Amino acid sequence: MSLTKAERTVILSMWDKISAQADAIGTEALERLFASYPQTKTYFPHLDLRPGSAHLRVHGAKVVAALGDAVKSIDNIAGALAKLSELHAYILRVDPVNFKLLSHCLLVTVASHFPADFTADAHTAWDKFLCIVSCVLTEKYR
Amino acid sequence: MVLSPADKTNVKTTWDKLGGHAGEYGGEALERTFTSFPTTKTYFPHFDLSPGSAQVKAHGKKVADALTTAVAHIDDLPGALSALSDLHAYKLRVDPVNFKLLSHCLLVTLACHHPAEFTPAVHASLDKFFSAVSTVLTSKYR
């Protein structure tokens, strides 16, 4: 699966708006994740995951920053996220199912912040993009 | 996810050991799939799916032949399975979740018939291989 030219354009054009609110979006996506899917909290025993916590904000910002790296190298996401891929494979070992959950929460968050932009086509583009990112982050697991 | 040289060796060696039985195993895997996961029957309204059905056996052979081709071209799965990929994307549209179910049943069938070969390492290699094939067959969906 790869992104069409049109999908790349949508992602690049929406990215400026998203990155302007990067921290808020990252934090909110994680809050949604931990609220809707509490089992995901298992990977963060070392963090304070209560809504509003500084840890959540810092981690949310990290996640969105990494997505930004992928957007900037949208033609070579595997290259841009190589280190993160190793981190997830050898240290974090997040079960792949959780990437779908976080992707869902990111989409919901982006949709709620930018409803006018989040057309069906934009939704597809973002879903495919997050799918590709998830694949890259789990591809060295075995 | 990339197949290592060891994975490829495991897959080729195991597949060679199947002798002429691959077709039969394909049929059995399908039967197991339809029995354990009845939702999968939805894709075969035009078939007689009762146990021992000649149509299921014939279809099992088709699936096995495609896998044999994949094994022979294990270094270029997208190329070897391109036509099948188009078929699944534009006509069959089998929900991706079902590939995992059939893969599971293929593994169970092989384990039943070749227990000595089906070591943990071989199991892992075959699982990765079926995963890679499934990815190719769903790669053009969107």
mmCIF file of C-alpha atoms in Angstrom:
data_model
loop_
_atom_site.group_PDB
_atom_site.id
_atom_site.type_symbol
_atom_site.label_atom_id
_atom_site.label_comp_id
_atom_site.label_asym_id
_atom_site.label_seq_id
_atom_site.Cartn_x
_atom_site.Cartn_y
_atom_site.Cartn_z
ATOM 1 C CA MET A 1 0.000 0.000 0.000
ATOM 2 C CA SER A 2 1.371 3.383 -0.872
ATOM 3 C CA LEU A 3 0.140 6.961 -0.883
ATOM 4 C CA THR A 4 -1.128 8.444 -4.125
ATOM 5 C CA LYS A 5 0.047 11.902 -5.199
ATOM 6 C CA ALA A 6 -3.292 13.355 -4.140
ATOM 7 C CA GLU A 7 -3.004 11.760 -0.711
ATOM 8 C CA ARG A 8 0.511 13.115 -0.242
ATOM 9 C CA THR A 9 -0.758 16.580 -1.112
ATOM 10 C CA VAL A 10 -3.599 16.359 1.416
ATOM 11 C CA ILE A 11 -1.252 15.285 4.178
ATOM 12 C CA LEU A 12 1.333 17.938 3.433
ATOM 13 C CA SER A 13 -1.290 20.656 3.216
ATOM 14 C CA MET A 14 -2.930 19.695 6.503
ATOM 15 C CA TRP A 15 0.353 19.234 8.319
ATOM 16 C CA ASP A 16 0.997 22.935 8.910
ATOM 17 C CA LYS A 17 -2.299 23.299 10.745
ATOM 18 C CA ILE A 18 -1.702 20.129 12.728
ATOM 19 C CA SER A 19 1.849 20.952 13.716
ATOM 20 C CA ALA A 20 0.717 24.378 14.933
ATOM 21 C CA GLN A 21 -1.278 22.469 17.569
ATOM 22 C CA ALA A 22 1.111 19.536 17.823
ATOM 23 C CA ASP A 23 1.252 19.307 21.612
ATOM 24 C CA ALA A 24 -2.494 19.596 22.093
ATOM 25 C CA ILE A 25 -3.229 17.017 19.413
ATOM 26 C CA GLY A 26 -0.645 14.536 20.645
ATOM 27 C CA THR A 27 -1.786 14.877 24.229
ATOM 28 C CA GLU A 28 -5.447 14.540 23.334
ATOM 29 C CA ALA A 29 -4.836 11.456 21.167
ATOM 30 C CA LEU A 30 -3.045 9.746 24.029
ATOM 31 C CA GLU A 31 -5.742 10.750 26.509
ATOM 32 C CA ARG A 32 -8.354 9.258 24.195
ATOM 33 C CA LEU A 33 -6.244 6.120 23.805
ATOM 34 C CA PHE A 34 -5.838 5.518 27.534
ATOM 35 C CA ALA A 35 -9.491 6.318 28.234
ATOM 36 C CA SER A 36 -11.016 4.146 25.497
ATOM 37 C CA TYR A 37 -8.451 1.351 25.605
ATOM 38 C CA PRO A 38 -7.101 1.123 29.145
ATOM 39 C CA GLN A 39 -5.021 -1.936 28.306
ATOM 40 C CA THR A 40 -2.675 0.397 26.422
ATOM 41 C CA LYS A 41 -1.617 1.902 29.724
ATOM 42 C CA THR A 42 0.385 -1.233 30.375
ATOM 43 C CA TYR A 43 3.263 0.183 28.336
ATOM 44 C CA PHE A 44 3.590 3.243 30.529
ATOM 45 C CA PRO A 45 4.002 2.138 34.134
ATOM 46 C CA HIS A 46 6.643 4.826 34.513
ATOM 47 C CA LEU A 47 4.384 7.738 33.494
ATOM 48 C CA ASP A 48 1.613 9.702 35.172
ATOM 49 C CA LEU A 49 -1.216 9.161 32.693
ATOM 50 C CA ARG A 50 -3.884 11.247 34.326
ATOM 51 C CA PRO A 51 -5.495 13.826 32.016
ATOM 52 C CA GLY A 52 -3.537 17.053 32.190
ATOM 53 C CA SER A 53 -0.343 15.435 33.382
ATOM 54 C CA ALA A 54 2.943 16.885 32.199
ATOM 55 C CA HIS A 55 4.127 13.392 31.236
ATOM 56 C CA LEU A 56 1.201 13.030 28.828
ATOM 57 C CA ARG A 57 1.973 16.381 27.243
ATOM 58 C CA VAL A 58 5.636 15.553 26.785
ATOM 59 C CA HIS A 59 4.922 12.145 25.325
ATOM 60 C CA GLY A 60 2.138 13.432 23.091
ATOM 61 C CA ALA A 61 4.505 16.045 21.718
ATOM 62 C CA LYS A 62 7.096 13.338 21.028
ATOM 63 C CA VAL A 63 4.581 11.240 19.081
ATOM 64 C CA VAL A 64 3.446 14.131 16.903
ATOM 65 C CA ALA A 65 7.040 15.236 16.333
ATOM 66 C CA ALA A 66 7.831 11.753 15.026
ATOM 67 C CA LEU A 67 4.816 11.929 12.716
ATOM 68 C CA GLY A 68 6.196 15.260 11.537
ATOM 69 C CA ASP A 69 9.463 13.557 10.632
ATOM 70 C CA ALA A 70 7.506 11.022 8.629
ATOM 71 C CA VAL A 71 5.535 13.769 6.865
ATOM 72 C CA LYS A 72 8.736 15.639 5.984
ATOM 73 C CA SER A 73 10.159 12.469 4.438
ATOM 74 C CA ILE A 74 6.853 11.219 3.135
ATOM 75 C CA ASP A 75 8.583 9.482 0.229
ATOM 76 C CA ASN A 76 10.869 7.570 2.551
ATOM 77 C CA ILE A 77 9.086 7.008 5.813
ATOM 78 C CA ALA A 78 11.083 3.862 6.516
ATOM 79 C CA GLY A 79 14.309 5.841 6.339
ATOM 80 C CA ALA A 80 13.004 8.683 8.482
ATOM 81 C CA LEU A 81 11.750 6.348 11.224
ATOM 82 C CA ALA A 82 14.539 3.753 11.132
ATOM 83 C CA LYS A 83 15.728 4.479 14.680
ATOM 84 C CA LEU A 84 12.192 4.506 16.055
ATOM 85 C CA SER A 85 11.606 1.234 14.266
ATOM 86 C CA GLU A 86 14.535 -0.337 16.090
ATOM 87 C CA LEU A 87 13.395 1.147 19.384
ATOM 88 C CA HIS A 88 9.982 -0.459 19.002
ATOM 89 C CA ALA A 89 11.411 -3.773 17.842
ATOM 90 C CA TYR A 90 14.132 -4.334 20.404
ATOM 91 C CA ILE A 91 13.090 -2.332 23.435
ATOM 92 C CA LEU A 92 9.462 -1.196 23.477
ATOM 93 C CA ARG A 93 7.868 -4.191 21.744
ATOM 94 C CA VAL A 94 4.417 -2.622 21.630
ATOM 95 C CA ASP A 95 1.975 -5.226 20.331
ATOM 96 C CA PRO A 96 1.065 -4.264 16.760
ATOM 97 C CA VAL A 97 -2.644 -4.168 17.558
ATOM 98 C CA ASN A 98 -2.063 -1.054 19.633
ATOM 99 C CA PHE A 99 -0.845 0.928 16.647
ATOM 100 C CA LYS A 100 -4.301 0.627 15.142
ATOM 101 C CA LEU A 101 -5.801 1.914 18.374
ATOM 102 C CA LEU A 102 -3.493 4.923 18.546
ATOM 103 C CA SER A 103 -3.998 5.618 14.838
ATOM 104 C CA HIS A 104 -7.757 5.608 15.402
ATOM 105 C CA CYS A 105 -7.404 8.056 18.291
ATOM 106 C CA LEU A 106 -5.152 10.322 16.248
ATOM 107 C CA LEU A 107 -7.698 10.364 13.432
ATOM 108 C CA VAL A 108 -10.527 11.164 15.821
ATOM 109 C CA THR A 109 -8.495 13.966 17.373
ATOM 110 C CA VAL A 110 -7.490 15.475 14.028
ATOM 111 C CA ALA A 111 -11.086 15.173 12.796
ATOM 112 C CA SER A 112 -12.431 16.961 15.834
ATOM 113 C CA HIS A 113 -9.888 19.790 15.520
ATOM 114 C CA PHE A 114 -10.208 20.239 11.761
ATOM 115 C CA PRO A 115 -13.682 19.069 10.769
ATOM 116 C CA ALA A 116 -13.836 21.099 7.576
ATOM 117 C CA ASP A 117 -10.574 19.620 6.295
ATOM 118 C CA PHE A 118 -11.320 16.063 7.352
ATOM 119 C CA THR A 119 -13.224 15.011 4.254
ATOM 120 C CA ALA A 120 -13.608 11.329 3.372
ATOM 121 C CA ASP A 121 -10.575 11.590 1.089
ATOM 122 C CA ALA A 122 -8.488 13.299 3.747
ATOM 123 C CA HIS A 123 -9.574 10.622 6.219
ATOM 124 C CA THR A 124 -8.398 7.909 3.842
ATOM 125 C CA ALA A 125 -5.087 9.663 3.241
ATOM 126 C CA TRP A 126 -4.388 9.999 6.957
ATOM 127 C CA ASP A 127 -5.461 6.449 7.691
ATOM 128 C CA LYS A 128 -3.142 5.089 5.008
ATOM 129 C CA PHE A 129 -0.316 7.310 6.229
ATOM 130 C CA LEU A 130 -0.672 6.119 9.821
ATOM 131 C CA CYS A 131 -0.903 2.553 8.552
ATOM 132 C CA ILE A 132 2.406 2.963 6.749
ATOM 133 C CA VAL A 133 3.996 4.512 9.842
ATOM 134 C CA SER A 134 2.703 1.622 11.969
ATOM 135 C CA CYS A 135 4.089 -0.910 9.498
ATOM 136 C CA VAL A 136 7.486 0.746 9.589
ATOM 137 C CA LEU A 137 7.512 0.764 13.381
ATOM 138 C CA THR A 138 6.691 -2.947 13.588
ATOM 139 C CA GLU A 139 8.658 -4.264 10.643
ATOM 140 C CA LYS A 140 11.787 -5.234 12.569
ATOM 141 C CA TYR A 141 9.920 -7.178 15.261
ATOM 142 C CA ARG A 142 10.848 -10.464 13.701
ATOM 143 C CA MET B 1 8.747 -7.266 7.904
ATOM 144 C CA VAL B 2 11.392 -8.892 5.820
ATOM 145 C CA LEU B 3 12.043 -12.580 5.304
ATOM 146 C CA SER B 4 15.552 -13.426 6.427
ATOM 147 C CA PRO B 5 17.700 -15.878 4.473
ATOM 148 C CA ALA B 6 16.966 -18.434 7.199
ATOM 149 C CA ASP B 7 13.231 -17.821 6.802
ATOM 150 C CA LYS B 8 13.446 -18.361 3.056
ATOM 151 C CA THR B 9 15.398 -21.574 3.539
ATOM 152 C CA ASN B 10 12.872 -22.830 6.085
ATOM 153 C CA VAL B 11 9.960 -22.055 3.785
ATOM 154 C CA LYS B 12 11.532 -23.644 0.706
ATOM 155 C CA THR B 13 12.710 -26.737 2.570
ATOM 156 C CA THR B 14 9.329 -27.272 4.194
ATOM 157 C CA TRP B 15 7.433 -26.706 0.976
ATOM 158 C CA ASP B 16 9.616 -29.240 -0.843
ATOM 159 C CA LYS B 17 8.862 -31.793 1.863
ATOM 160 C CA LEU B 18 5.120 -31.500 1.240
ATOM 161 C CA GLY B 19 5.577 -33.774 -1.720
ATOM 162 C CA GLY B 20 2.548 -33.762 -3.966
ATOM 163 C CA HIS B 21 0.251 -33.072 -1.051
ATOM 164 C CA ALA B 22 0.175 -29.291 -1.148
ATOM 165 C CA GLY B 23 -3.141 -29.254 -3.000
ATOM 166 C CA GLU B 24 -4.711 -31.596 -0.489
ATOM 167 C CA TYR B 25 -3.453 -29.475 2.390
ATOM 168 C CA GLY B 26 -4.916 -26.395 0.728
ATOM 169 C CA GLY B 27 -8.309 -28.065 0.687
ATOM 170 C CA GLU B 28 -7.986 -29.121 4.293
ATOM 171 C CA ALA B 29 -6.955 -25.620 5.358
ATOM 172 C CA LEU B 30 -10.033 -24.202 3.661
ATOM 173 C CA GLU B 31 -12.276 -26.752 5.355
ATOM 174 C CA ARG B 32 -10.766 -25.849 8.709
ATOM 175 C CA THR B 33 -11.274 -22.168 7.948
ATOM 176 C CA PHE B 34 -14.945 -22.604 7.059
ATOM 177 C CA THR B 35 -15.579 -24.792 10.099
ATOM 178 C CA SER B 36 -13.743 -22.732 12.717
ATOM 179 C CA PHE B 37 -14.567 -19.340 11.248
ATOM 180 C CA PRO B 38 -17.972 -19.606 9.577
ATOM 181 C CA THR B 39 -17.974 -15.917 8.670
ATOM 182 C CA THR B 40 -15.429 -16.781 5.983
ATOM 183 C CA LYS B 41 -18.098 -18.722 4.116
ATOM 184 C CA THR B 42 -19.595 -15.417 3.094
ATOM 185 C CA TYR B 43 -17.125 -15.191 0.212
ATOM 186 C CA PHE B 44 -18.261 -18.480 -1.296
ATOM 187 C CA PRO B 45 -22.018 -18.291 -1.795
ATOM 188 C CA HIS B 46 -21.502 -20.028 -5.133
ATOM 189 C CA PHE B 47 -19.791 -23.076 -3.602
ATOM 190 C CA ASP B 48 -20.931 -26.274 -1.984
ATOM 191 C CA LEU B 49 -19.149 -25.943 1.342
ATOM 192 C CA SER B 50 -20.215 -29.248 2.864
ATOM 193 C CA PRO B 51 -17.373 -31.509 4.112
ATOM 194 C CA GLY B 52 -15.681 -33.353 1.278
ATOM 195 C CA SER B 53 -16.938 -30.914 -1.333
ATOM 196 C CA ALA B 54 -15.157 -31.226 -4.651
ATOM 197 C CA GLN B 55 -15.325 -27.455 -5.125
ATOM 198 C CA VAL B 56 -13.504 -26.841 -1.856
ATOM 199 C CA LYS B 57 -10.855 -29.395 -2.786
ATOM 200 C CA ALA B 58 -10.397 -27.766 -6.182
ATOM 201 C CA HIS B 59 -10.184 -24.332 -4.643
ATOM 202 C CA GLY B 60 -7.712 -25.617 -2.080
ATOM 203 C CA LYS B 61 -5.499 -26.767 -4.915
ATOM 204 C CA LYS B 62 -5.672 -23.298 -6.491
ATOM 205 C CA VAL B 63 -4.607 -21.701 -3.228
ATOM 206 C CA ALA B 64 -1.778 -24.223 -2.808
ATOM 207 C CA ASP B 65 -0.564 -23.685 -6.371
ATOM 208 C CA ALA B 66 -0.451 -19.937 -5.790
ATOM 209 C CA LEU B 67 1.568 -20.498 -2.628
ATOM 210 C CA THR B 68 3.914 -22.833 -4.503
ATOM 211 C CA THR B 69 4.476 -20.049 -7.044
ATOM 212 C CA ALA B 70 5.104 -17.640 -4.198
ATOM 213 C CA VAL B 71 7.690 -19.988 -2.682
ATOM 214 C CA ALA B 72 9.440 -20.281 -6.037
ATOM 215 C CA HIS B 73 9.596 -16.482 -6.303
ATOM 216 C CA ILE B 74 10.127 -15.788 -2.653
ATOM 217 C CA ASP B 75 12.489 -12.931 -3.487
ATOM 218 C CA ASP B 76 9.843 -11.090 -5.448
ATOM 219 C CA LEU B 77 6.437 -11.758 -3.982
ATOM 220 C CA PRO B 78 4.828 -8.552 -5.307
ATOM 221 C CA GLY B 79 5.912 -9.445 -8.824
ATOM 222 C CA ALA B 80 4.912 -13.095 -8.643
ATOM 223 C CA LEU B 81 1.521 -12.371 -7.075
ATOM 224 C CA SER B 82 0.689 -9.192 -8.975
ATOM 225 C CA ALA B 83 -2.278 -10.619 -10.871
ATOM 226 C CA LEU B 84 -3.696 -12.229 -7.738
ATOM 227 C CA SER B 85 -3.192 -8.959 -5.932
ATOM 228 C CA ASP B 86 -5.270 -7.166 -8.577
ATOM 229 C CA LEU B 87 -7.937 -9.864 -8.346
ATOM 230 C CA HIS B 88 -8.256 -9.494 -4.581
ATOM 231 C CA ALA B 89 -8.233 -5.700 -4.742
ATOM 232 C CA TYR B 90 -10.724 -5.095 -7.511
ATOM 233 C CA LYS B 91 -12.952 -8.141 -7.536
ATOM 234 C CA LEU B 92 -12.772 -10.403 -4.507
ATOM 235 C CA ARG B 93 -12.205 -7.744 -1.824
ATOM 236 C CA VAL B 94 -11.687 -10.298 0.925
ATOM 237 C CA ASP B 95 -11.484 -8.432 4.223
ATOM 238 C CA PRO B 96 -7.834 -8.480 5.306
ATOM 239 C CA VAL B 97 -8.688 -10.076 8.633
ATOM 240 C CA ASN B 98 -9.571 -13.284 6.818
ATOM 241 C CA PHE B 99 -6.051 -13.761 5.518
ATOM 242 C CA LYS B 100 -4.915 -14.225 9.101
ATOM 243 C CA LEU B 101 -7.600 -16.865 9.629
ATOM 244 C CA LEU B 102 -6.646 -18.846 6.524
ATOM 245 C CA SER B 103 -2.939 -18.485 7.361
ATOM 246 C CA HIS B 104 -3.633 -19.886 10.812
ATOM 247 C CA CYS B 105 -5.483 -22.852 9.326
ATOM 248 C CA LEU B 106 -2.682 -23.478 6.830
ATOM 249 C CA LEU B 107 -0.192 -23.560 9.684
ATOM 250 C CA VAL B 108 -2.377 -25.932 11.683
ATOM 251 C CA THR B 109 -2.770 -28.218 8.671
ATOM 252 C CA LEU B 110 0.969 -28.302 8.020
ATOM 253 C CA ALA B 111 1.681 -28.909 11.694
ATOM 254 C CA CYS B 112 -0.733 -31.835 11.689
ATOM 255 C CA HIS B 113 0.785 -33.517 8.673
ATOM 256 C CA HIS B 114 4.445 -32.701 9.247
ATOM 257 C CA PRO B 115 4.953 -32.468 12.998
ATOM 258 C CA ALA B 116 8.643 -33.305 12.862
ATOM 259 C CA GLU B 117 9.374 -30.441 10.475
ATOM 260 C CA PHE B 118 7.167 -27.948 12.276
ATOM 261 C CA THR B 119 9.714 -26.705 14.780
ATOM 262 C CA PRO B 120 9.216 -23.277 16.403
ATOM 263 C CA ALA B 121 11.692 -21.732 13.997
ATOM 264 C CA VAL B 122 9.985 -23.210 10.934
ATOM 265 C CA HIS B 123 6.606 -22.207 12.339
ATOM 266 C CA ALA B 124 7.808 -18.626 12.682
ATOM 267 C CA SER B 125 9.253 -18.564 9.167
ATOM 268 C CA LEU B 126 6.046 -19.942 7.638
ATOM 269 C CA ASP B 127 3.954 -17.481 9.610
ATOM 270 C CA LYS B 128 6.084 -14.610 8.327
ATOM 271 C CA PHE B 129 5.820 -15.977 4.797
ATOM 272 C CA PHE B 130 2.020 -16.224 4.887
ATOM 273 C CA SER B 131 1.971 -12.742 6.404
ATOM 274 C CA ALA B 132 4.080 -11.420 3.545
ATOM 275 C CA VAL B 133 1.820 -13.114 0.973
ATOM 276 C CA SER B 134 -1.280 -11.685 2.682
ATOM 277 C CA THR B 135 0.249 -8.216 2.627
ATOM 278 C CA VAL B 136 0.882 -8.463 -1.112
ATOM 279 C CA LEU B 137 -2.660 -9.692 -1.766
ATOM 280 C CA THR B 138 -4.159 -6.742 0.116
ATOM 281 C CA SER B 139 -1.649 -4.121 -1.012
ATOM 282 C CA LYS B 140 -3.767 -2.675 -3.827
ATOM 283 C CA TYR B 141 -7.034 -2.429 -1.895
ATOM 284 C CA ARG B 142 -6.735 1.320 -1.578
#
